PDB file of C-alpha atoms in Angstrom:
ATOM      1  CA  ALA A   1      64.032  91.093-163.234  1.00 82.00           C
ATOM      2  CA  LYS A   2      63.621  88.155-161.016  1.00 85.00           C
ATOM      3  CA  GLN A   3      63.862  85.756-164.428  1.00 88.00           C
ATOM      4  CA  VAL A   4      67.137  87.435-165.274  1.00 89.00           C
ATOM      5  CA  VAL A   5      68.578  86.556-162.055  1.00 91.00           C
ATOM      6  CA  VAL A   6      67.355  83.042-162.083  1.00 89.00           C
ATOM      7  CA  GLN A   7      68.607  82.463-165.873  1.00 89.00           C
ATOM      8  CA  LYS A   8      71.899  83.817-164.590  1.00 90.00           C
ATOM      9  CA  PHE A   9      71.843  81.145-161.603  1.00 89.00           C
ATOM     10  CA  ARG A  10      70.912  78.056-164.003  1.00 88.00           C
ATOM     11  CA  GLU A  11      74.064  79.340-166.838  1.00 89.00           C
ATOM     12  CA  ALA A  12      76.001  79.228-163.724  1.00 90.00           C
ATOM     13  CA  GLU A  13      75.137  76.080-162.330  1.00 89.00           C
ATOM     14  CA  ARG A  14      75.172  74.334-166.298  1.00 90.00           C
ATOM     15  CA  GLU A  15      79.029  75.679-166.095  1.00 91.00           C
ATOM     16  CA  ILE A  16      79.921  74.483-163.189  1.00 91.00           C
ATOM     17  CA  LEU A  17      78.545  71.179-163.922  1.00 90.00           C
ATOM     18  CA  PHE A  18      79.989  71.128-167.166  1.00 93.00           C
ATOM     19  CA  ASN A  19      83.221  72.017-165.026  1.00 92.00           C
ATOM     20  CA  GLN A  20      82.932  69.024-162.714  1.00 91.00           C
ATOM     21  CA  TYR A  21      82.379  66.503-165.618  1.00 93.00           C
ATOM     22  CA  ILE A  22      84.949  67.736-168.338  1.00 95.00           C
ATOM     23  CA  THR A  23      87.681  66.356-166.372  1.00 95.00           C
ATOM     24  CA  LYS A  24      85.855  63.082-166.325  1.00 95.00           C
ATOM     25  CA  GLU A  25      86.840  62.887-170.556  1.00 96.00           C
ATOM     26  CA  ARG A  26      88.794  59.945-171.398  1.00 96.00           C
ATOM     27  CA  GLU A  27      88.047  58.654-167.732  1.00 96.00           C
ATOM     28  CA  VAL A  28      86.286  55.087-166.648  1.00 97.00           C
ATOM     29  CA  VAL A  29      83.448  55.918-164.167  1.00 96.00           C
ATOM     30  CA  THR A  30      80.742  53.841-162.656  1.00 97.00           C
ATOM     31  CA  ALA A  31      77.640  54.967-163.502  1.00 98.00           C
ATOM     32  CA  VAL A  32      73.670  53.800-162.633  1.00 98.00           C
ATOM     33  CA  VAL A  33      71.019  52.443-165.348  1.00 98.00           C
ATOM     34  CA  GLN A  34      67.968  54.866-165.591  1.00 98.00           C
ATOM     35  CA  ARG A  35      66.218  53.964-168.269  1.00 97.00           C
ATOM     36  CA  LYS A  36      66.003  53.258-171.814  1.00 96.00           C
ATOM     37  CA  GLU A  37      65.075  55.912-174.173  1.00 95.00           C
ATOM     38  CA  ARG A  38      64.622  54.011-178.223  1.00 93.00           C
ATOM     39  CA  ARG A  39      68.021  51.791-178.633  1.00 96.00           C
ATOM     40  CA  ASN A  40      69.947  54.117-176.124  1.00 97.00           C
ATOM     41  CA  VAL A  41      70.564  53.313-172.696  1.00 98.00           C
ATOM     42  CA  ILE A  42      70.419  56.585-170.208  1.00 98.00           C
ATOM     43  CA  VAL A  43      72.846  55.688-166.565  1.00 98.00           C
ATOM     44  CA  GLN A  44      73.377  58.447-164.141  1.00 97.00           C
ATOM     45  CA  MET A  45      77.098  59.507-163.021  1.00 95.00           C
ATOM     46  CA  GLY A  46      76.618  61.854-159.753  1.00 89.00           C
ATOM     47  CA  LYS A  47      74.230  64.223-161.040  1.00 86.00           C
ATOM     48  CA  ILE A  48      73.975  64.203-163.946  1.00 92.00           C
ATOM     49  CA  ASP A  49      72.682  61.614-166.883  1.00 95.00           C
ATOM     50  CA  ALA A  50      74.603  60.444-170.036  1.00 97.00           C
ATOM     51  CA  VAL A  51      73.735  58.478-172.916  1.00 98.00           C
ATOM     52  CA  LEU A  52      75.135  55.348-173.493  1.00 98.00           C
ATOM     53  CA  ALA A  53      74.441  55.126-177.683  1.00 98.00           C
ATOM     54  CA  ALA A  54      73.060  51.636-179.061  1.00 97.00           C
ATOM     55  CA  ASN A  55      76.500  51.279-181.071  1.00 97.00           C
ATOM     56  CA  GLU A  56      78.274  51.708-177.485  1.00 98.00           C
ATOM     57  CA  GLN A  57      76.577  48.828-175.811  1.00 98.00           C
ATOM     58  CA  ILE A  58      78.066  45.551-176.035  1.00 96.00           C
ATOM     59  CA  PRO A  59      76.140  42.991-178.033  1.00 94.00           C
ATOM     60  CA  GLY A  60      73.727  40.920-175.606  1.00 92.00           C
ATOM     61  CA  GLU A  61      74.546  43.124-172.604  1.00 94.00           C
ATOM     62  CA  THR A  62      71.191  43.735-170.833  1.00 94.00           C
ATOM     63  CA  TYR A  63      71.111  46.735-168.720  1.00 96.00           C
ATOM     64  CA  ASP A  64      68.110  46.977-166.118  1.00 96.00           C
ATOM     65  CA  PHE A  65      67.321  49.803-164.058  1.00 97.00           C
ATOM     66  CA  MET A  66      69.442  50.453-160.898  1.00 97.00           C
ATOM     67  CA  ASP A  67      72.150  48.449-162.515  1.00 97.00           C
ATOM     68  CA  ARG A  68      76.036  49.930-161.909  1.00 96.00           C
ATOM     69  CA  VAL A  69      78.235  49.556-165.135  1.00 96.00           C
ATOM     70  CA  LYS A  70      81.564  50.754-165.295  1.00 97.00           C
ATOM     71  CA  VAL A  71      81.369  53.333-168.343  1.00 98.00           C
ATOM     72  CA  TYR A  72      83.932  55.069-170.271  1.00 98.00           C
ATOM     73  CA  VAL A  73      83.445  58.953-170.892  1.00 98.00           C
ATOM     74  CA  LEU A  74      83.973  59.444-174.779  1.00 98.00           C
ATOM     75  CA  GLU A  75      82.768  63.107-174.772  1.00 97.00           C
ATOM     76  CA  VAL A  76      80.952  65.920-172.416  1.00 97.00           C
ATOM     77  CA  LYS A  77      79.546  68.806-174.271  1.00 95.00           C
ATOM     78  CA  GLN A  78      77.928  72.126-173.221  1.00 92.00           C
ATOM     79  CA  THR A  79      74.470  72.265-174.764  1.00 89.00           C
ATOM     80  CA  THR A  80      71.920  74.727-173.880  1.00 85.00           C
ATOM     81  CA  LYS A  81      70.618  73.046-171.679  1.00 85.00           C
ATOM     82  CA  GLY A  82      73.548  71.842-169.973  1.00 86.00           C
ATOM     83  CA  PRO A  83      76.617  69.465-170.461  1.00 92.00           C
ATOM     84  CA  GLN A  84      75.517  66.329-172.353  1.00 96.00           C
ATOM     85  CA  ILE A  85      77.671  63.432-171.702  1.00 97.00           C
ATOM     86  CA  PHE A  86      78.227  60.397-173.923  1.00 98.00           C
ATOM     87  CA  VAL A  87      79.971  57.158-172.687  1.00 98.00           C
ATOM     88  CA  SER A  88      81.020  54.083-173.927  1.00 98.00           C
ATOM     89  CA  ARG A  89      81.007  50.201-172.948  1.00 98.00           C
ATOM     90  CA  THR A  90      82.516  48.713-176.278  1.00 98.00           C
ATOM     91  CA  HIS A  91      85.826  51.186-176.141  1.00 98.00           C
ATOM     92  CA  PRO A  92      89.033  49.601-176.104  1.00 97.00           C
ATOM     93  CA  GLU A  93      90.249  52.120-173.517  1.00 97.00           C
ATOM     94  CA  LEU A  94      87.773  51.277-171.135  1.00 98.00           C
ATOM     95  CA  VAL A  95      89.915  47.799-171.074  1.00 98.00           C
ATOM     96  CA  LYS A  96      92.918  50.037-170.587  1.00 97.00           C
ATOM     97  CA  ARG A  97      91.314  51.649-167.777  1.00 97.00           C
ATOM     98  CA  LEU A  98      90.074  48.980-166.031  1.00 98.00           C
ATOM     99  CA  PHE A  99      94.089  47.369-166.215  1.00 98.00           C
ATOM    100  CA  GLU A 100      95.149  50.354-164.587  1.00 97.00           C
ATOM    101  CA  GLN A 101      92.673  50.295-161.852  1.00 97.00           C
ATOM    102  CA  GLU A 102      93.369  46.833-161.024  1.00 97.00           C
ATOM    103  CA  VAL A 103      96.869  45.998-161.953  1.00 98.00           C
ATOM    104  CA  PRO A 104      98.964  48.448-159.585  1.00 98.00           C
ATOM    105  CA  GLU A 105     102.181  47.789-162.487  1.00 98.00           C
ATOM    106  CA  VAL A 106     100.088  49.194-165.040  1.00 98.00           C
ATOM    107  CA  HIS A 107      98.818  52.177-163.021  1.00 97.00           C
ATOM    108  CA  ASP A 108     102.065  52.997-161.998  1.00 98.00           C
ATOM    109  CA  GLY A 109     103.698  52.464-165.550  1.00 97.00           C
ATOM    110  CA  THR A 110     106.043  49.656-164.616  1.00 98.00           C
ATOM    111  CA  VAL A 111     103.720  47.412-166.663  1.00 98.00           C
ATOM    112  CA  GLU A 112     102.767  49.520-170.387  1.00 97.00           C
ATOM    113  CA  ILE A 113     100.145  48.558-172.132  1.00 97.00           C
ATOM    114  CA  LYS A 114     100.948  48.925-175.705  1.00 95.00           C
ATOM    115  CA  SER A 115      98.502  47.564-177.813  1.00 93.00           C
ATOM    116  CA  ILE A 116      94.622  46.888-177.431  1.00 96.00           C
ATOM    117  CA  ALA A 117      92.639  45.368-179.948  1.00 95.00           C
ATOM    118  CA  ARG A 118      88.672  44.561-178.771  1.00 96.00           C
ATOM    119  CA  GLU A 119      85.440  43.122-180.341  1.00 96.00           C
ATOM    120  CA  ALA A 120      83.094  43.805-177.551  1.00 97.00           C
ATOM    121  CA  GLY A 121      81.252  40.970-176.269  1.00 95.00           C
ATOM    122  CA  SER A 122      83.910  38.177-177.104  1.00 96.00           C
ATOM    123  CA  ARG A 123      87.544  38.972-176.755  1.00 96.00           C
ATOM    124  CA  THR A 124      89.821  41.732-176.309  1.00 97.00           C
ATOM    125  CA  LYS A 125      93.674  41.034-176.874  1.00 96.00           C
ATOM    126  CA  ILE A 126      96.408  43.184-175.161  1.00 96.00           C
ATOM    127  CA  ALA A 127     100.044  43.179-175.386  1.00 95.00           C
ATOM    128  CA  VAL A 128     101.865  44.050-172.762  1.00 97.00           C
ATOM    129  CA  TYR A 129     105.425  45.146-171.630  1.00 96.00           C
ATOM    130  CA  SER A 130     107.415  45.757-168.685  1.00 96.00           C
ATOM    131  CA  LYS A 131     109.672  48.635-168.535  1.00 95.00           C
ATOM    132  CA  ASP A 132     111.751  46.396-165.108  1.00 96.00           C
ATOM    133  CA  PRO A 133     113.457  42.888-166.255  1.00 95.00           C
ATOM    134  CA  ASN A 134     112.216  41.776-162.673  1.00 97.00           C
ATOM    135  CA  VAL A 135     108.418  42.231-163.354  1.00 97.00           C
ATOM    136  CA  ASP A 136     106.798  39.853-165.370  1.00 97.00           C
ATOM    137  CA  PRO A 137     103.719  41.724-167.383  1.00 97.00           C
ATOM    138  CA  ILE A 138     101.784  39.088-168.409  1.00 97.00           C
ATOM    139  CA  GLY A 139     101.699  37.573-164.536  1.00 97.00           C
ATOM    140  CA  SER A 140     101.149  41.510-162.868  1.00 98.00           C
ATOM    141  CA  CYS A 141      98.503  41.609-165.447  1.00 98.00           C
ATOM    142  CA  ILE A 142      96.624  38.564-164.326  1.00 98.00           C
ATOM    143  CA  GLY A 143      97.310  38.337-160.402  1.00 97.00           C
ATOM    144  CA  ALA A 144      97.512  35.742-158.425  1.00 96.00           C
ATOM    145  CA  LYS A 145      95.342  32.714-159.364  1.00 97.00           C
ATOM    146  CA  GLY A 146      94.245  35.162-162.244  1.00 97.00           C
ATOM    147  CA  THR A 147      92.427  37.576-159.460  1.00 97.00           C
ATOM    148  CA  ARG A 148      93.236  40.959-161.751  1.00 98.00           C
ATOM    149  CA  VAL A 149      92.122  39.658-164.600  1.00 98.00           C
ATOM    150  CA  GLN A 150      88.900  37.793-163.939  1.00 98.00           C
ATOM    151  CA  SER A 151      87.642  40.983-161.993  1.00 96.00           C
ATOM    152  CA  ILE A 152      88.093  43.043-165.511  1.00 97.00           C
ATOM    153  CA  VAL A 153      86.660  39.666-167.309  1.00 97.00           C
ATOM    154  CA  ASP A 154      83.396  39.801-164.493  1.00 96.00           C
ATOM    155  CA  GLU A 155      83.054  43.451-165.240  1.00 96.00           C
ATOM    156  CA  LEU A 156      82.557  43.517-168.940  1.00 96.00           C
ATOM    157  CA  ASN A 157      80.314  39.948-168.735  1.00 94.00           C
ATOM    158  CA  GLY A 158      82.834  37.525-169.478  1.00 95.00           C
ATOM    159  CA  GLU A 159      84.444  39.003-172.764  1.00 97.00           C
ATOM    160  CA  LYS A 160      87.706  36.538-173.206  1.00 97.00           C
ATOM    161  CA  ILE A 161      90.930  38.658-172.420  1.00 97.00           C
ATOM    162  CA  ASP A 162      94.158  37.112-174.207  1.00 97.00           C
ATOM    163  CA  ILE A 163      97.289  38.931-172.758  1.00 97.00           C
ATOM    164  CA  VAL A 164     100.107  38.666-174.782  1.00 95.00           C
ATOM    165  CA  LYS A 165     104.039  39.767-174.364  1.00 94.00           C
ATOM    166  CA  TRP A 166     104.939  42.628-176.604  1.00 93.00           C
ATOM    167  CA  ILE A 167     107.604  42.901-178.619  1.00 85.00           C
ATOM    168  CA  ASP A 168     109.369  45.597-180.445  1.00 77.00           C
ATOM    169  CA  TYR A 169     109.551  44.347-184.183  1.00 64.00           C
ATOM    170  CA  LEU A 170     112.192  45.983-186.371  1.00 56.00           C
ATOM    171  CA  ILE A 171     109.998  46.405-189.673  1.00 57.00           C
ATOM    172  CA  ILE A 172     112.679  46.866-192.635  1.00 58.00           C
ATOM    173  CA  LEU A 173     111.449  47.742-196.012  1.00 60.00           C
ATOM    174  CA  GLN A 174     113.502  46.984-199.102  1.00 57.00           C
ATOM    175  CA  GLU A 175     113.411  48.347-202.225  1.00 57.00           C
ATOM    176  CA  VAL A 176     112.675  45.951-205.032  1.00 52.00           C
TER     177      VAL A 176
END
């Protein structure tokens, strides 16, 4: 009977952890590098470990024990051993979320990131648009003396970020 109680307790604990982390899907969190397992890097997010798979790592980036890295939470899966979390450093949404954290105008929706093209580790291009004609979308993303974009570049270890203005083009297809 004691084993059944322990079993139920563990299941409840796993359920609580899963519910805690499922809300983090598609968010950026700060994780701490724990160890390498083959080509994967295991990072700790609070009480739980997450997997930064080889194909989700930025080419040429090194992950040393206790390094703090910002990661994009791709997926939280419930398994028999508890929740399993998969994270990314290469996903274009990571860049978008970093801009949301760094640029108040992006966070509040005044400036919208319409499109992102990313070659992780070398360069990213983002197209921005302002709903307010008095707000310069490129300037607000760059920040005074480049401070806002620079902190994102630093987080991505020197990845170049080009910010361009989004223009709604009307594409007219002509029948031949």
